[in-house]
Amino acid sequence: MELAGKDRDLRKFCHHKILMLEKYDCENKTDFTRTLHIYLEASRSISHTAQVMFLHKNTVTYRINKCFEILNTRIEDSNELFSYLFSLRILEYCRKKAEAMNEPYQNNS
């Protein structure tokens, strides 16, 4: 990603639904994008996600259901799952890169 990101906006490789979720977070001051990312990285385990985020399982369940509602999906298709996770990793990379350069993260939503 580092090599590709030098001359390109990596966000254009993100799934449009993930960008939509990020925009929702920005407009509503929620943390659904991060919650979904941790949930997918935790092999869709509510318990593990709750543990990592220091949240109650019911809170995580609510957030994940809200993500599915916003995304209008249940993430049953493995290709869609991969696309979402890849997109979330791109966004994380962009945030960390901006942070390392002491620049504000621009979500361009």
PDB file of C-alpha atoms in Angstrom:
ATOM      1  CA  MET A   1       0.000   0.000   0.000  1.00  0.00           C
ATOM      2  CA  GLU A   2       2.852   2.327   0.759  1.00  0.00           C
ATOM      3  CA  LEU A   3       4.169   2.101  -2.806  1.00  0.00           C
ATOM      4  CA  ALA A   4       0.748   2.443  -4.379  1.00  0.00           C
ATOM      5  CA  GLY A   5      -0.178   5.289  -2.049  1.00  0.00           C
ATOM      6  CA  LYS A   6       2.637   7.585  -3.121  1.00  0.00           C
ATOM      7  CA  ASP A   7       0.991   8.637  -6.348  1.00  0.00           C
ATOM      8  CA  ARG A   8      -2.581   7.536  -5.797  1.00  0.00           C
ATOM      9  CA  ASP A   9      -5.498   8.078  -3.511  1.00  0.00           C
ATOM     10  CA  LEU A  10      -5.893   4.635  -1.981  1.00  0.00           C
ATOM     11  CA  ARG A  11      -9.446   5.454  -0.954  1.00  0.00           C
ATOM     12  CA  LYS A  12     -10.548   4.923  -4.541  1.00  0.00           C
ATOM     13  CA  PHE A  13      -9.889   1.212  -3.973  1.00  0.00           C
ATOM     14  CA  CYS A  14     -12.340   1.132  -1.040  1.00  0.00           C
ATOM     15  CA  HIS A  15     -15.772  -0.410  -1.318  1.00  0.00           C
ATOM     16  CA  HIS A  16     -18.345   2.365  -1.660  1.00  0.00           C
ATOM     17  CA  LYS A  17     -20.381   0.990   1.249  1.00  0.00           C
ATOM     18  CA  ILE A  18     -17.410   1.233   3.612  1.00  0.00           C
ATOM     19  CA  LEU A  19     -16.857   4.836   2.536  1.00  0.00           C
ATOM     20  CA  MET A  20     -20.542   5.428   3.170  1.00  0.00           C
ATOM     21  CA  LEU A  21     -20.175   3.967   6.687  1.00  0.00           C
ATOM     22  CA  GLU A  22     -17.157   6.182   7.348  1.00  0.00           C
ATOM     23  CA  LYS A  23     -19.156   9.208   6.192  1.00  0.00           C
ATOM     24  CA  TYR A  24     -22.009   8.185   8.514  1.00  0.00           C
ATOM     25  CA  ASP A  25     -19.526   8.023  11.412  1.00  0.00           C
ATOM     26  CA  CYS A  26     -18.181  11.465  10.599  1.00  0.00           C
ATOM     27  CA  GLU A  27     -21.634  13.045  10.332  1.00  0.00           C
ATOM     28  CA  ASN A  28     -23.086  11.320  13.410  1.00  0.00           C
ATOM     29  CA  LYS A  29     -19.979  11.100  15.607  1.00  0.00           C
ATOM     30  CA  THR A  30     -20.255   7.319  15.857  1.00  0.00           C
ATOM     31  CA  ASP A  31     -17.563   4.629  15.804  1.00  0.00           C
ATOM     32  CA  PHE A  32     -19.207   2.009  13.576  1.00  0.00           C
ATOM     33  CA  THR A  33     -16.345   1.776  11.060  1.00  0.00           C
ATOM     34  CA  ARG A  34     -13.816   0.899  13.757  1.00  0.00           C
ATOM     35  CA  THR A  35     -16.269  -1.507  15.375  1.00  0.00           C
ATOM     36  CA  LEU A  36     -16.858  -3.304  12.078  1.00  0.00           C
ATOM     37  CA  HIS A  37     -13.123  -3.470  11.397  1.00  0.00           C
ATOM     38  CA  ILE A  38     -12.358  -5.044  14.766  1.00  0.00           C
ATOM     39  CA  TYR A  39     -15.349  -7.402  14.397  1.00  0.00           C
ATOM     40  CA  LEU A  40     -14.156  -8.644  10.998  1.00  0.00           C
ATOM     41  CA  GLU A  41     -10.546  -8.966  12.176  1.00  0.00           C
ATOM     42  CA  ALA A  42     -11.851 -10.979  15.155  1.00  0.00           C
ATOM     43  CA  SER A  43     -13.449 -13.517  12.799  1.00  0.00           C
ATOM     44  CA  ARG A  44     -16.882 -12.014  13.454  1.00  0.00           C
ATOM     45  CA  SER A  45     -16.754 -12.748  17.172  1.00  0.00           C
ATOM     46  CA  ILE A  46     -18.939 -10.435  19.245  1.00  0.00           C
ATOM     47  CA  SER A  47     -17.196 -11.537  22.470  1.00  0.00           C
ATOM     48  CA  HIS A  48     -13.693 -10.897  21.189  1.00  0.00           C
ATOM     49  CA  THR A  49     -14.709  -7.550  19.681  1.00  0.00           C
ATOM     50  CA  ALA A  50     -16.257  -6.497  22.995  1.00  0.00           C
ATOM     51  CA  GLN A  51     -13.094  -7.516  24.822  1.00  0.00           C
ATOM     52  CA  VAL A  52     -10.797  -5.606  22.441  1.00  0.00           C
ATOM     53  CA  MET A  53     -12.966  -2.483  22.528  1.00  0.00           C
ATOM     54  CA  PHE A  54     -13.703  -2.668  26.285  1.00  0.00           C
ATOM     55  CA  LEU A  55     -17.437  -2.668  25.559  1.00  0.00           C
ATOM     56  CA  HIS A  56     -20.382  -4.783  26.669  1.00  0.00           C
ATOM     57  CA  LYS A  57     -21.408  -7.516  24.208  1.00  0.00           C
ATOM     58  CA  ASN A  58     -24.833  -5.912  23.800  1.00  0.00           C
ATOM     59  CA  THR A  59     -23.207  -2.642  22.724  1.00  0.00           C
ATOM     60  CA  VAL A  60     -21.127  -4.457  20.126  1.00  0.00           C
ATOM     61  CA  THR A  61     -24.178  -6.377  18.914  1.00  0.00           C
ATOM     62  CA  TYR A  62     -26.092  -3.104  18.547  1.00  0.00           C
ATOM     63  CA  ARG A  63     -23.228  -1.476  16.644  1.00  0.00           C
ATOM     64  CA  ILE A  64     -22.739  -4.431  14.284  1.00  0.00           C
ATOM     65  CA  ASN A  65     -26.461  -4.595  13.563  1.00  0.00           C
ATOM     66  CA  LYS A  66     -26.425  -0.859  12.889  1.00  0.00           C
ATOM     67  CA  CYS A  67     -23.474  -1.365  10.496  1.00  0.00           C
ATOM     68  CA  PHE A  68     -25.427  -4.027   8.629  1.00  0.00           C
ATOM     69  CA  GLU A  69     -28.390  -1.683   8.455  1.00  0.00           C
ATOM     70  CA  ILE A  70     -26.306   1.205   7.081  1.00  0.00           C
ATOM     71  CA  LEU A  71     -24.450  -1.071   4.658  1.00  0.00           C
ATOM     72  CA  ASN A  72     -27.676  -2.826   3.702  1.00  0.00           C
ATOM     73  CA  THR A  73     -25.982  -6.218   3.941  1.00  0.00           C
ATOM     74  CA  ARG A  74     -25.435  -9.191   6.233  1.00  0.00           C
ATOM     75  CA  ILE A  75     -21.926  -9.954   4.889  1.00  0.00           C
ATOM     76  CA  GLU A  76     -22.664 -13.521   3.840  1.00  0.00           C
ATOM     77  CA  ASP A  77     -20.629 -13.473   0.628  1.00  0.00           C
ATOM     78  CA  SER A  78     -16.905 -14.164   1.129  1.00  0.00           C
ATOM     79  CA  ASN A  79     -15.956 -11.817  -1.726  1.00  0.00           C
ATOM     80  CA  GLU A  80     -17.917  -9.002  -0.129  1.00  0.00           C
ATOM     81  CA  LEU A  81     -16.359  -9.799   3.247  1.00  0.00           C
ATOM     82  CA  PHE A  82     -12.881  -9.606   1.710  1.00  0.00           C
ATOM     83  CA  SER A  83     -13.718  -6.332  -0.026  1.00  0.00           C
ATOM     84  CA  TYR A  84     -14.977  -4.787   3.226  1.00  0.00           C
ATOM     85  CA  LEU A  85     -11.976  -5.933   5.225  1.00  0.00           C
ATOM     86  CA  PHE A  86      -9.548  -4.768   2.537  1.00  0.00           C
ATOM     87  CA  SER A  87     -11.293  -1.384   2.456  1.00  0.00           C
ATOM     88  CA  LEU A  88     -11.143  -1.065   6.235  1.00  0.00           C
ATOM     89  CA  ARG A  89      -7.426  -1.828   6.173  1.00  0.00           C
ATOM     90  CA  ILE A  90      -6.885   0.845   3.523  1.00  0.00           C
ATOM     91  CA  LEU A  91      -8.698   3.406   5.673  1.00  0.00           C
ATOM     92  CA  GLU A  92      -6.653   2.382   8.708  1.00  0.00           C
ATOM     93  CA  TYR A  93      -3.446   2.762   6.680  1.00  0.00           C
ATOM     94  CA  CYS A  94      -4.517   6.223   5.486  1.00  0.00           C
ATOM     95  CA  ARG A  95      -5.301   7.322   9.062  1.00  0.00           C
ATOM     96  CA  LYS A  96      -1.985   6.012  10.398  1.00  0.00           C
ATOM     97  CA  LYS A  97      -0.051   7.611   7.551  1.00  0.00           C
ATOM     98  CA  ALA A  98      -1.683  11.001   8.212  1.00  0.00           C
ATOM     99  CA  GLU A  99      -1.002  10.595  11.931  1.00  0.00           C
ATOM    100  CA  ALA A 100       2.679   9.767  11.313  1.00  0.00           C
ATOM    101  CA  MET A 101       3.016  12.881   9.177  1.00  0.00           C
ATOM    102  CA  ASN A 102       1.230  14.992  11.830  1.00  0.00           C
ATOM    103  CA  GLU A 103      -1.515  15.790   9.363  1.00  0.00           C
ATOM    104  CA  PRO A 104      -5.232  15.673  10.013  1.00  0.00           C
ATOM    105  CA  TYR A 105      -6.914  12.631   8.514  1.00  0.00           C
ATOM    106  CA  GLN A 106      -9.117  13.657   5.607  1.00  0.00           C
ATOM    107  CA  ASN A 107     -11.875  11.154   5.027  1.00  0.00           C
ATOM    108  CA  ASN A 108     -12.925  13.000   1.832  1.00  0.00           C
ATOM    109  CA  SER A 109     -16.530  12.044   2.435  1.00  0.00           C
TER     110      SER A 109
END
